[in-house]
Amino acid sequence: MMRWLIILPVIFPLCGTFFLYLFRRHNRIVTAVSWAISGFGVIVSILLMHRVYILGPQAISLGSWPAPFGVVFAADLLSAAMVAVTWLIGLGVVVYAAADLNSNPSYPRFHLLIHFLLTGVNGAFLTGDLFNLYVWFEVMLVASFGLMTLDADTTQIHGSIKYVLLNLISTLTLLLAIGLLYGATGMLNLAGLHFKTHTLSPGFVSLLSGLFLFSFSVKSALFPVFAWLPASYHTLPSSIAALFAGLLTKVGIYAMMRIFTLVLPFEGTIWQTILIVLSGLTMLTGVLGAAGRFTIKKILSFHIISQVGYIIIGLGLYTRLALAGSILYLIHHIIVKANLFLIGGFLNRKFGSDHLSHMGGVYRSLPLLAVLFLIPAFSLAGFPPLSGFWSKFAVVRASLETGHTILAATALFVGVLTVYSMLKIWNQVFWEAAPNDVTPSSSVSFRTSGQTAFLDIAITLALVMFVGTVAFVAFMKSRLIQSKKNKEEPPWKS
């Protein structure tokens, strides 16, 4: 039974969509089933991560076809951690959606498509071959487009069209790259390709690298192919925007990491240099776009782009410290960004708008919500000892160690502008008094939307602080080991 843990995060939500469809006319049953699926997903993902931690990487081949030709699911610590964080965010979103979307005519369909999307995300994290990676990307695309167009207005439709068009181009490019790779090697198993691709000609490998890089750059919202993200995310309901902000771009980044660390040689190629340049440009364009926006969703949407640049730095530098920082940043950003979108959604319901000029006085009226915003905002900006500080510290230090001082300076400059954006929201929404013509809704409070508030507490205080503490302990442990090897003083005395 335990060996089937690898596929349960995929099979269970997929089967759950059948029951959600079956009870689609009963909102309370849909809510209960959706919560049950997500709760079970959290439990299974934690068990899977524990099993991988104790026994090492796990794999299972379905049907009678062995690897490298069969359908293989595999889990190591990275993929297991990504699945666990995905289910935690998924649970948060479905709980939040009970307050955010329950008045929508398509409320049951939202839950159905959320779990269909989670099926695709978990499948992408756990798949062991490239073709099924493409299949799970297609599942994600279908589910996300459905979520974008349910009960949509004109603005939302326009944003979803841009999203789908760019992602279709990306998907076709990915399929082309997979086809070329299969034609040259005769297999698509990721572990098998690790040994096969070294026999290919350098020119062909470079072509494949370019195709994969373009495809995953679109899905990750990397410069200059990120236009779909700020055009679409701000139009979505807050719970759906939080789900997209936390997960969609991260699947593209995860796939890029797998391809360029496991399948294709990357270090020392022209594509490594290009990726380093693109990471810096992505950080700059994202943070500058956020600095010029004055609605919470638009500010946070552009900051997704900016933070993607930080994550990609680690892959571009391709050192152990840089990659470790990127992985930490990947997990940190899923938690923090989803949380900020949920808080922004609460404020939107409270004031009837998410424009900064139409809000104010939240610190006095809802001090707990102010704390809930402050923690992930500080983490996003990189304040110690939160998780955002340690991930930024790792990528900046790796940049300096590899001689990329301009990249390190860019990362620090972008960090300062991130602080500016978070302070802009804090000052106008939380600290300053609300304009005289603005009357917050008294029907929206922690009592009437308790699911939102208490979930935010759990996610923010527990996960962000926990990830930050674990990162600090790991850093100090590595420094102690290094100091013993070099016979130096302990790091806190140096």
CSV table of C-alpha atoms in Angstrom, one decimal:
chain,number,residue,atom,x,y,z
A,1,MET,CA,0.0,0.0,0.0
A,2,MET,CA,2.8,2.4,0.9
A,3,ARG,CA,4.4,2.2,-2.5
A,4,TRP,CA,1.1,3.5,-4.0
A,5,LEU,CA,1.6,6.8,-2.0
A,6,ILE,CA,3.4,8.1,-5.1
A,7,ILE,CA,0.3,8.2,-7.3
A,8,LEU,CA,-2.3,8.9,-4.6
A,9,PRO,CA,-1.8,12.7,-4.8
A,10,VAL,CA,-2.8,12.4,-8.5
A,11,ILE,CA,-5.4,9.7,-8.5
A,12,PHE,CA,-7.4,10.9,-5.5
A,13,PRO,CA,-8.2,14.5,-6.7
A,14,LEU,CA,-9.0,13.1,-10.2
A,15,CYS,CA,-11.5,10.6,-8.7
A,16,GLY,CA,-12.8,13.3,-6.5
A,17,THR,CA,-13.9,15.4,-9.4
A,18,PHE,CA,-16.4,12.7,-10.2
A,19,PHE,CA,-18.1,13.1,-6.8
A,20,LEU,CA,-18.0,16.9,-7.1
A,21,TYR,CA,-19.8,16.6,-10.4
A,22,LEU,CA,-22.2,14.1,-9.0
A,23,PHE,CA,-23.3,16.5,-6.2
A,24,ARG,CA,-23.0,19.7,-8.2
A,25,ARG,CA,-26.5,20.8,-7.3
A,26,HIS,CA,-25.8,20.8,-3.6
A,27,ASN,CA,-23.3,23.4,-2.5
A,28,ARG,CA,-22.8,22.2,1.0
A,29,ILE,CA,-22.0,18.7,-0.1
A,30,VAL,CA,-19.6,20.0,-2.7
A,31,THR,CA,-17.9,22.1,0.0
A,32,ALA,CA,-17.6,19.1,2.3
A,33,VAL,CA,-16.3,16.8,-0.4
A,34,SER,CA,-13.8,19.4,-1.6
A,35,TRP,CA,-12.5,20.0,1.9
A,36,ALA,CA,-12.2,16.2,2.5
A,37,ILE,CA,-10.2,15.7,-0.8
A,38,SER,CA,-7.8,18.5,0.2
A,39,GLY,CA,-7.4,17.3,3.7
A,40,PHE,CA,-6.7,13.8,2.5
A,41,GLY,CA,-4.2,15.2,0.0
A,42,VAL,CA,-2.3,17.0,2.8
A,43,ILE,CA,-2.1,13.8,4.8
A,44,VAL,CA,-1.0,11.7,1.9
A,45,SER,CA,1.6,14.2,0.8
A,46,ILE,CA,3.1,14.4,4.3
A,47,LEU,CA,3.3,10.6,4.5
A,48,LEU,CA,5.0,10.6,1.1
A,49,MET,CA,7.5,13.2,2.1
A,50,HIS,CA,8.3,11.2,5.3
A,51,ARG,CA,8.7,8.0,3.3
A,52,VAL,CA,11.1,9.6,0.8
A,53,TYR,CA,13.0,11.2,3.7
A,54,ILE,CA,13.5,7.9,5.5
A,55,LEU,CA,13.9,5.5,2.5
A,56,GLY,CA,15.2,7.7,-0.2
A,57,PRO,CA,13.7,8.4,-3.7
A,58,GLN,CA,10.7,6.2,-4.6
A,59,ALA,CA,9.4,5.1,-8.0
A,60,ILE,CA,6.6,3.1,-9.4
A,61,SER,CA,6.0,1.8,-13.0
A,62,LEU,CA,2.3,1.4,-14.0
A,63,GLY,CA,1.1,-1.5,-16.1
A,64,SER,CA,3.3,-4.3,-17.4
A,65,TRP,CA,5.8,-2.0,-19.2
A,66,PRO,CA,9.0,-1.5,-17.2
A,67,ALA,CA,11.1,1.7,-17.3
A,68,PRO,CA,12.3,3.4,-19.4
A,69,PHE,CA,9.3,2.7,-21.6
A,70,GLY,CA,6.4,2.4,-19.1
A,71,VAL,CA,4.5,5.2,-17.3
A,72,VAL,CA,6.7,6.0,-14.3
A,73,PHE,CA,6.0,8.1,-11.3
A,74,ALA,CA,8.9,9.1,-9.1
A,75,ALA,CA,9.4,11.1,-6.0
A,76,ASP,CA,12.5,12.5,-4.4
A,77,LEU,CA,12.6,15.1,-1.6
A,78,LEU,CA,12.1,18.0,-4.0
A,79,SER,CA,9.1,16.6,-5.7
A,80,ALA,CA,7.6,15.3,-2.5
A,81,ALA,CA,8.0,18.7,-0.8
A,82,MET,CA,6.4,20.5,-3.8
A,83,VAL,CA,3.5,18.1,-3.6
A,84,ALA,CA,3.1,18.7,0.1
A,85,VAL,CA,3.1,22.5,-0.3
A,86,THR,CA,0.7,22.2,-3.3
A,87,TRP,CA,-1.8,20.4,-1.1
A,88,LEU,CA,-1.4,22.9,1.7
A,89,ILE,CA,-2.2,25.7,-0.6
A,90,GLY,CA,-4.9,23.8,-2.2
A,91,LEU,CA,-6.6,23.2,1.2
A,92,GLY,CA,-6.3,26.9,1.9
A,93,VAL,CA,-7.9,27.9,-1.3
A,94,VAL,CA,-10.9,25.5,-1.1
A,95,VAL,CA,-11.5,26.7,2.5
A,96,TYR,CA,-11.3,30.3,1.4
A,97,ALA,CA,-13.5,29.7,-1.7
A,98,ALA,CA,-16.3,28.7,0.6
A,99,ALA,CA,-16.5,32.4,1.7
A,100,ASP,CA,-15.2,33.9,-1.5
A,101,LEU,CA,-17.2,32.1,-4.3
A,102,ASN,CA,-20.3,30.6,-2.6
A,103,SER,CA,-22.6,33.2,-4.1
A,104,ASN,CA,-21.3,32.5,-7.7
A,105,PRO,CA,-23.7,30.5,-9.9
A,106,SER,CA,-20.8,28.2,-10.9
A,107,TYR,CA,-19.6,27.5,-7.3
A,108,PRO,CA,-19.6,23.7,-7.7
A,109,ARG,CA,-17.7,23.9,-10.9
A,110,PHE,CA,-15.0,26.1,-9.3
A,111,HIS,CA,-14.3,23.3,-6.8
A,112,LEU,CA,-14.3,20.6,-9.6
A,113,LEU,CA,-11.8,22.5,-11.7
A,114,ILE,CA,-9.6,23.4,-8.7
A,115,HIS,CA,-9.1,19.7,-8.0
A,116,PHE,CA,-8.6,19.0,-11.7
A,117,LEU,CA,-5.9,21.6,-11.7
A,118,LEU,CA,-4.3,20.1,-8.6
A,119,THR,CA,-4.3,16.8,-10.4
A,120,GLY,CA,-2.2,18.3,-13.2
A,121,VAL,CA,0.1,20.1,-10.8
A,122,ASN,CA,0.8,17.0,-8.7
A,123,GLY,CA,1.2,14.9,-11.9
A,124,ALA,CA,3.8,17.3,-13.2
A,125,PHE,CA,5.8,17.1,-10.0
A,126,LEU,CA,5.7,13.3,-9.8
A,127,THR,CA,6.0,12.2,-13.4
A,128,GLY,CA,9.1,10.3,-14.4
A,129,ASP,CA,8.9,10.9,-18.2
A,130,LEU,CA,8.7,13.8,-20.5
A,131,PHE,CA,5.6,12.9,-22.4
A,132,ASN,CA,3.5,12.6,-19.3
A,133,LEU,CA,5.0,16.0,-18.2
A,134,TYR,CA,3.4,17.4,-21.4
A,135,VAL,CA,0.1,15.6,-20.6
A,136,TRP,CA,0.0,17.1,-17.1
A,137,PHE,CA,0.7,20.6,-18.5
A,138,GLU,CA,-2.2,20.1,-20.8
A,139,VAL,CA,-4.4,19.1,-17.9
A,140,MET,CA,-3.3,22.3,-16.1
A,141,LEU,CA,-4.0,24.4,-19.2
A,142,VAL,CA,-7.5,23.1,-19.6
A,143,ALA,CA,-8.4,23.4,-15.9
A,144,SER,CA,-6.9,26.9,-15.5
A,145,PHE,CA,-8.7,28.2,-18.6
A,146,GLY,CA,-11.9,26.8,-17.3
A,147,LEU,CA,-11.3,28.6,-13.9
A,148,MET,CA,-10.6,31.8,-15.8
A,149,THR,CA,-13.8,31.8,-17.8
A,150,LEU,CA,-16.3,30.7,-15.2
A,151,ASP,CA,-18.8,33.6,-14.5
A,152,ALA,CA,-16.3,35.8,-16.3
A,153,ASP,CA,-16.8,39.4,-17.4
A,154,THR,CA,-15.3,41.0,-20.5
A,155,THR,CA,-12.0,42.0,-18.8
A,156,GLN,CA,-11.6,38.4,-17.5
A,157,ILE,CA,-12.2,36.9,-20.9
A,158,HIS,CA,-9.6,39.2,-22.6
A,159,GLY,CA,-7.0,38.2,-19.9
A,160,SER,CA,-7.8,34.5,-20.3
A,161,ILE,CA,-7.4,34.7,-24.1
A,162,LYS,CA,-3.9,36.2,-23.7
A,163,TYR,CA,-3.1,33.5,-21.2
A,164,VAL,CA,-4.2,30.6,-23.4
A,165,LEU,CA,-2.6,31.9,-26.6
A,166,LEU,CA,0.9,32.3,-25.2
A,167,ASN,CA,0.6,29.0,-23.3
A,168,LEU,CA,-0.6,27.2,-26.4
A,169,ILE,CA,2.5,28.4,-28.2
A,170,SER,CA,4.6,27.2,-25.3
A,171,THR,CA,2.9,23.8,-25.3
A,172,LEU,CA,3.5,23.3,-29.0
A,173,THR,CA,7.2,24.2,-28.6
A,174,LEU,CA,7.4,21.7,-25.7
A,175,LEU,CA,5.8,19.0,-27.8
A,176,LEU,CA,8.2,19.7,-30.7
A,177,ALA,CA,11.2,19.4,-28.3
A,178,ILE,CA,9.9,16.2,-26.8
A,179,GLY,CA,9.4,14.7,-30.3
A,180,LEU,CA,12.9,15.6,-31.4
A,181,LEU,CA,14.4,14.2,-28.3
A,182,TYR,CA,12.4,10.9,-28.6
A,183,GLY,CA,13.4,10.6,-32.3
A,184,ALA,CA,17.1,10.9,-31.3
A,185,THR,CA,17.1,8.7,-28.2
A,186,GLY,CA,14.1,6.4,-28.5
A,187,MET,CA,13.0,7.1,-24.9
A,188,LEU,CA,11.4,9.8,-22.8
A,189,ASN,CA,12.2,8.5,-19.3
A,190,LEU,CA,14.0,11.3,-17.4
A,191,ALA,CA,16.4,9.0,-15.6
A,192,GLY,CA,17.2,7.1,-18.9
A,193,LEU,CA,17.7,10.4,-20.8
A,194,HIS,CA,20.3,11.4,-18.3
A,195,PHE,CA,22.7,8.8,-19.8
A,196,LYS,CA,21.5,9.1,-23.4
A,197,THR,CA,21.8,12.8,-24.1
A,198,HIS,CA,25.5,12.9,-23.7
A,199,THR,CA,25.8,10.9,-26.9
A,200,LEU,CA,24.0,13.5,-29.0
A,201,SER,CA,25.8,16.1,-31.0
A,202,PRO,CA,26.4,19.5,-29.3
A,203,GLY,CA,24.4,21.4,-32.0
A,204,PHE,CA,21.4,19.2,-31.5
A,205,VAL,CA,21.6,19.5,-27.7
A,206,SER,CA,21.8,23.3,-28.1
A,207,LEU,CA,18.6,23.3,-30.2
A,208,LEU,CA,16.8,21.2,-27.7
A,209,SER,CA,17.9,23.4,-24.9
A,210,GLY,CA,16.6,26.5,-26.7
A,211,LEU,CA,13.2,24.9,-27.3
A,212,PHE,CA,12.8,23.7,-23.7
A,213,LEU,CA,14.0,27.0,-22.4
A,214,PHE,CA,11.5,29.0,-24.5
A,215,SER,CA,8.7,26.7,-23.6
A,216,PHE,CA,9.3,26.8,-19.8
A,217,SER,CA,10.1,30.5,-19.9
A,218,VAL,CA,6.5,31.2,-21.1
A,219,LYS,CA,5.1,28.9,-18.4
A,220,SER,CA,7.3,30.5,-15.8
A,221,ALA,CA,6.6,34.1,-16.8
A,222,LEU,CA,10.2,34.8,-17.6
A,223,PHE,CA,11.3,38.0,-19.4
A,224,PRO,CA,10.3,38.8,-22.2
A,225,VAL,CA,7.4,36.3,-22.4
A,226,PHE,CA,5.5,37.2,-19.2
A,227,ALA,CA,2.8,39.4,-20.7
A,228,TRP,CA,0.0,36.8,-20.1
A,229,LEU,CA,0.5,36.9,-16.3
A,230,PRO,CA,-0.2,40.6,-15.4
A,231,ALA,CA,-2.9,40.7,-18.1
A,232,SER,CA,-4.9,37.8,-16.5
A,233,TYR,CA,-4.2,37.3,-12.8
A,234,HIS,CA,-5.7,40.6,-11.6
A,235,THR,CA,-9.0,39.8,-13.3
A,236,LEU,CA,-9.6,36.6,-11.4
A,237,PRO,CA,-11.5,35.9,-8.1
A,238,SER,CA,-9.2,36.1,-5.2
A,239,SER,CA,-9.2,32.5,-4.3
A,240,ILE,CA,-8.4,31.5,-7.9
A,241,ALA,CA,-5.7,34.2,-8.2
A,242,ALA,CA,-4.1,32.9,-5.1
A,243,LEU,CA,-4.0,29.3,-6.4
A,244,PHE,CA,-2.6,30.5,-9.8
A,245,ALA,CA,0.0,32.8,-8.1
A,246,GLY,CA,1.2,30.1,-5.8
A,247,LEU,CA,1.4,27.2,-8.3
A,248,LEU,CA,1.3,27.8,-12.0
A,249,THR,CA,4.6,29.5,-12.7
A,250,LYS,CA,6.3,27.2,-10.2
A,251,VAL,CA,5.5,24.1,-12.2
A,252,GLY,CA,7.3,25.7,-15.2
A,253,ILE,CA,10.3,26.5,-13.0
A,254,TYR,CA,10.3,23.0,-11.6
A,255,ALA,CA,10.2,21.5,-15.0
A,256,MET,CA,13.1,23.8,-16.2
A,257,MET,CA,15.2,22.7,-13.2
A,258,ARG,CA,14.5,19.0,-13.9
A,259,ILE,CA,15.5,19.3,-17.6
A,260,PHE,CA,18.6,21.3,-17.1
A,261,THR,CA,20.0,19.5,-14.1
A,262,LEU,CA,19.0,15.9,-15.1
A,263,VAL,CA,18.5,15.6,-18.8
A,264,LEU,CA,20.4,18.2,-20.9
A,265,PRO,CA,24.0,19.4,-20.2
A,266,PHE,CA,23.6,23.1,-19.2
A,267,GLU,CA,26.7,24.3,-17.3
A,268,GLY,CA,29.1,26.2,-19.5
A,269,THR,CA,26.7,26.6,-22.5
A,270,ILE,CA,25.4,29.7,-24.1
A,271,TRP,CA,22.0,29.0,-22.6
A,272,GLN,CA,23.4,29.4,-19.1
A,273,THR,CA,24.6,32.9,-19.9
A,274,ILE,CA,21.3,33.8,-21.5
A,275,LEU,CA,19.4,32.5,-18.5
A,276,ILE,CA,21.5,34.6,-16.1
A,277,VAL,CA,20.8,37.7,-18.2
A,278,LEU,CA,17.1,36.9,-18.4
A,279,SER,CA,16.9,36.4,-14.6
A,280,GLY,CA,18.2,39.9,-14.0
A,281,LEU,CA,15.9,41.4,-16.6
A,282,THR,CA,12.9,39.5,-15.2
A,283,MET,CA,13.6,40.8,-11.7
A,284,LEU,CA,13.9,44.4,-12.9
A,285,THR,CA,10.8,44.5,-15.2
A,286,GLY,CA,8.6,42.8,-12.6
A,287,VAL,CA,9.5,45.1,-9.7
A,288,LEU,CA,9.3,48.2,-11.8
A,289,GLY,CA,5.9,47.2,-13.1
A,290,ALA,CA,4.8,46.7,-9.5
A,291,ALA,CA,6.1,50.1,-8.4
A,292,GLY,CA,3.9,51.8,-11.0
A,293,ARG,CA,0.6,50.0,-10.0
A,294,PHE,CA,-1.9,51.0,-7.3
A,295,THR,CA,-4.2,48.0,-7.0
A,296,ILE,CA,-3.2,45.1,-4.7
A,297,LYS,CA,-3.7,42.4,-7.3
A,298,LYS,CA,-1.7,44.2,-10.0
A,299,ILE,CA,1.1,44.9,-7.6
A,300,LEU,CA,1.2,41.3,-6.4
A,301,SER,CA,1.0,40.0,-10.0
A,302,PHE,CA,4.0,42.0,-11.1
A,303,HIS,CA,5.9,40.8,-8.1
A,304,ILE,CA,5.3,37.2,-9.1
A,305,ILE,CA,7.4,38.1,-12.2
A,306,SER,CA,10.1,39.7,-10.1
A,307,GLN,CA,10.3,36.8,-7.7
A,308,VAL,CA,10.5,34.3,-10.7
A,309,GLY,CA,13.7,36.2,-11.6
A,310,TYR,CA,15.2,35.5,-8.2
A,311,ILE,CA,14.4,31.8,-8.4
A,312,ILE,CA,15.9,31.5,-11.9
A,313,ILE,CA,19.2,33.0,-10.7
A,314,GLY,CA,20.0,29.8,-8.9
A,315,LEU,CA,19.5,27.7,-12.0
A,316,GLY,CA,21.5,30.1,-14.1
A,317,LEU,CA,24.5,30.2,-11.7
A,318,TYR,CA,24.3,26.4,-11.4
A,319,THR,CA,26.2,26.0,-8.1
A,320,ARG,CA,25.1,24.0,-5.1
A,321,LEU,CA,24.4,27.0,-3.0
A,322,ALA,CA,22.6,28.8,-5.8
A,323,LEU,CA,20.4,25.8,-6.5
A,324,ALA,CA,19.6,25.3,-2.8
A,325,GLY,CA,18.6,29.0,-2.6
A,326,SER,CA,16.4,28.6,-5.6
A,327,ILE,CA,14.6,25.6,-4.2
A,328,LEU,CA,14.1,27.3,-0.9
A,329,TYR,CA,12.8,30.4,-2.7
A,330,LEU,CA,10.5,28.2,-4.8
A,331,ILE,CA,8.8,26.8,-1.7
A,332,HIS,CA,8.8,30.1,0.2
A,333,HIS,CA,7.2,32.0,-2.7
A,334,ILE,CA,4.3,29.5,-3.1
A,335,ILE,CA,3.3,30.0,0.5
A,336,VAL,CA,3.9,33.8,0.7
A,337,LYS,CA,2.4,34.8,-2.6
A,338,ALA,CA,-0.8,32.7,-2.2
A,339,ASN,CA,-1.2,34.1,1.3
A,340,LEU,CA,-0.9,37.7,0.2
A,341,PHE,CA,-3.5,37.2,-2.6
A,342,LEU,CA,-5.9,35.7,0.0
A,343,ILE,CA,-5.4,38.7,2.3
A,344,GLY,CA,-5.9,41.0,-0.7
A,345,GLY,CA,-9.1,39.2,-1.5
A,346,PHE,CA,-10.4,39.7,2.0
A,347,LEU,CA,-9.6,43.5,1.8
A,348,ASN,CA,-11.4,43.6,-1.6
A,349,ARG,CA,-14.5,42.1,-0.1
A,350,LYS,CA,-14.2,44.5,2.9
A,351,PHE,CA,-13.9,47.7,0.9
A,352,GLY,CA,-15.5,46.7,-2.4
A,353,SER,CA,-12.3,47.5,-4.3
A,354,ASP,CA,-8.6,46.6,-4.2
A,355,HIS,CA,-7.4,50.1,-5.3
A,356,LEU,CA,-5.1,51.5,-2.6
A,357,SER,CA,-6.9,54.9,-2.7
A,358,HIS,CA,-10.2,53.2,-1.7
A,359,MET,CA,-8.9,51.6,1.5
A,360,GLY,CA,-7.5,52.6,4.8
A,361,GLY,CA,-7.5,52.3,8.6
A,362,VAL,CA,-7.2,48.5,8.6
A,363,TYR,CA,-4.5,48.5,11.3
A,364,ARG,CA,-7.0,50.0,13.7
A,365,SER,CA,-10.1,48.2,12.8
A,366,LEU,CA,-8.5,44.7,12.1
A,367,PRO,CA,-5.1,44.6,13.8
A,368,LEU,CA,-4.9,40.8,13.4
A,369,LEU,CA,-5.2,41.1,9.6
A,370,ALA,CA,-2.5,43.7,9.7
A,371,VAL,CA,-0.2,41.2,11.4
A,372,LEU,CA,-1.2,38.5,8.9
A,373,PHE,CA,-0.2,40.9,6.0
A,374,LEU,CA,3.0,42.1,7.7
A,375,ILE,CA,4.6,38.6,8.1
A,376,PRO,CA,4.4,37.5,4.4
A,377,ALA,CA,5.1,41.0,3.2
A,378,PHE,CA,8.3,41.1,5.3
A,379,SER,CA,9.2,37.6,4.1
A,380,LEU,CA,8.6,38.6,0.4
A,381,ALA,CA,10.9,41.7,1.0
A,382,GLY,CA,13.6,39.5,2.6
A,383,PHE,CA,13.6,40.5,6.2
A,384,PRO,CA,15.3,38.1,8.6
A,385,PRO,CA,14.6,35.6,10.1
A,386,LEU,CA,11.8,34.8,7.6
A,387,SER,CA,12.2,32.4,4.8
A,388,GLY,CA,12.5,35.1,2.1
A,389,PHE,CA,15.7,36.4,3.7
A,390,TRP,CA,17.6,33.1,3.6
A,391,SER,CA,16.6,32.3,0.0
A,392,LYS,CA,17.7,35.8,-1.1
A,393,PHE,CA,20.8,35.5,1.0
A,394,ALA,CA,21.7,32.2,-0.7
A,395,VAL,CA,21.3,33.5,-4.3
A,396,VAL,CA,23.0,36.8,-3.7
A,397,ARG,CA,26.0,35.1,-2.0
A,398,ALA,CA,26.2,32.6,-4.8
A,399,SER,CA,26.2,35.5,-7.3
A,400,LEU,CA,29.1,37.1,-5.5
A,401,GLU,CA,31.0,33.8,-5.2
A,402,THR,CA,30.8,33.2,-9.0
A,403,GLY,CA,31.8,36.8,-9.8
A,404,HIS,CA,28.4,38.0,-11.0
A,405,THR,CA,28.5,41.2,-9.0
A,406,ILE,CA,26.1,43.1,-11.3
A,407,LEU,CA,23.5,40.3,-10.8
A,408,ALA,CA,24.0,40.5,-7.0
A,409,ALA,CA,23.6,44.3,-7.1
A,410,THR,CA,20.5,43.9,-9.2
A,411,ALA,CA,19.0,41.4,-6.8
A,412,LEU,CA,19.7,43.8,-3.9
A,413,PHE,CA,18.2,46.8,-5.8
A,414,VAL,CA,15.1,44.8,-6.6
A,415,GLY,CA,14.8,43.8,-2.9
A,416,VAL,CA,14.8,47.5,-2.0
A,417,LEU,CA,12.0,48.2,-4.5
A,418,THR,CA,10.1,45.2,-3.1
A,419,VAL,CA,10.2,46.8,0.3
A,420,TYR,CA,8.9,50.0,-1.3
A,421,SER,CA,5.9,48.2,-2.8
A,422,MET,CA,5.0,46.4,0.4
A,423,LEU,CA,5.3,49.7,2.3
A,424,LYS,CA,3.1,51.4,-0.3
A,425,ILE,CA,0.4,48.8,0.5
A,426,TRP,CA,1.0,49.0,4.3
A,427,ASN,CA,0.9,52.8,4.4
A,428,GLN,CA,-2.3,53.4,2.3
A,429,VAL,CA,-4.3,50.3,3.3
A,430,PHE,CA,-3.3,49.6,6.9
A,431,TRP,CA,-1.7,52.7,8.5
A,432,GLU,CA,-3.5,55.8,7.0
A,433,ALA,CA,-7.1,56.5,7.7
A,434,ALA,CA,-9.7,55.6,5.1
A,435,PRO,CA,-11.0,58.4,2.9
A,436,ASN,CA,-14.2,60.0,4.1
A,437,ASP,CA,-16.2,58.7,1.1
A,438,VAL,CA,-15.1,55.1,1.8
A,439,THR,CA,-17.3,52.9,4.1
A,440,PRO,CA,-16.0,49.4,4.8
A,441,SER,CA,-18.5,46.6,4.8
A,442,SER,CA,-19.6,45.6,8.3
A,443,SER,CA,-20.8,42.3,7.0
A,444,VAL,CA,-17.2,41.2,6.1
A,445,SER,CA,-15.3,40.4,9.3
A,446,PHE,CA,-13.3,37.5,10.9
A,447,ARG,CA,-16.6,36.3,12.4
A,448,THR,CA,-18.4,36.1,9.0
A,449,SER,CA,-15.3,35.0,7.1
A,450,GLY,CA,-13.5,33.1,9.8
A,451,GLN,CA,-12.3,30.5,7.3
A,452,THR,CA,-10.1,33.1,5.6
A,453,ALA,CA,-8.6,34.6,8.7
A,454,PHE,CA,-7.7,31.5,10.6
A,455,LEU,CA,-6.3,29.8,7.5
A,456,ASP,CA,-4.1,32.7,6.9
A,457,ILE,CA,-2.8,32.5,10.5
A,458,ALA,CA,-2.0,28.8,10.1
A,459,ILE,CA,-0.2,29.3,6.7
A,460,THR,CA,1.7,32.4,7.5
A,461,LEU,CA,2.8,32.0,11.1
A,462,ALA,CA,3.4,28.3,10.9
A,463,LEU,CA,4.9,27.8,7.4
A,464,VAL,CA,6.8,31.0,6.8
A,465,MET,CA,8.4,30.9,10.3
A,466,PHE,CA,9.0,27.2,10.0
A,467,VAL,CA,10.7,27.4,6.6
A,468,GLY,CA,12.8,30.4,7.8
A,469,THR,CA,13.9,28.6,11.0
A,470,VAL,CA,14.8,25.4,9.1
A,471,ALA,CA,16.8,27.4,6.6
A,472,PHE,CA,18.7,29.2,9.4
A,473,VAL,CA,19.5,25.9,11.1
A,474,ALA,CA,20.6,24.3,7.9
A,475,PHE,CA,22.8,27.4,7.1
A,476,MET,CA,24.5,27.4,10.6
A,477,LYS,CA,25.0,23.6,10.4
A,478,SER,CA,26.8,23.9,7.0
A,479,ARG,CA,28.9,26.8,8.4
A,480,LEU,CA,29.9,24.7,11.4
A,481,ILE,CA,30.9,21.8,9.2
A,482,GLN,CA,32.9,24.1,7.0
A,483,SER,CA,34.6,25.7,9.9
A,484,LYS,CA,35.6,22.3,11.3
A,485,LYS,CA,37.0,21.3,8.0
A,486,ASN,CA,39.0,24.5,7.6
A,487,LYS,CA,39.8,24.6,11.4
A,488,GLU,CA,38.3,28.0,11.7
A,489,GLU,CA,36.4,29.7,14.5
A,490,PRO,CA,32.6,29.1,14.7
A,491,PRO,CA,30.8,31.4,12.2
A,492,TRP,CA,29.2,33.5,15.0
A,493,LYS,CA,32.7,34.5,16.2
A,494,SER,CA,34.1,35.3,12.8
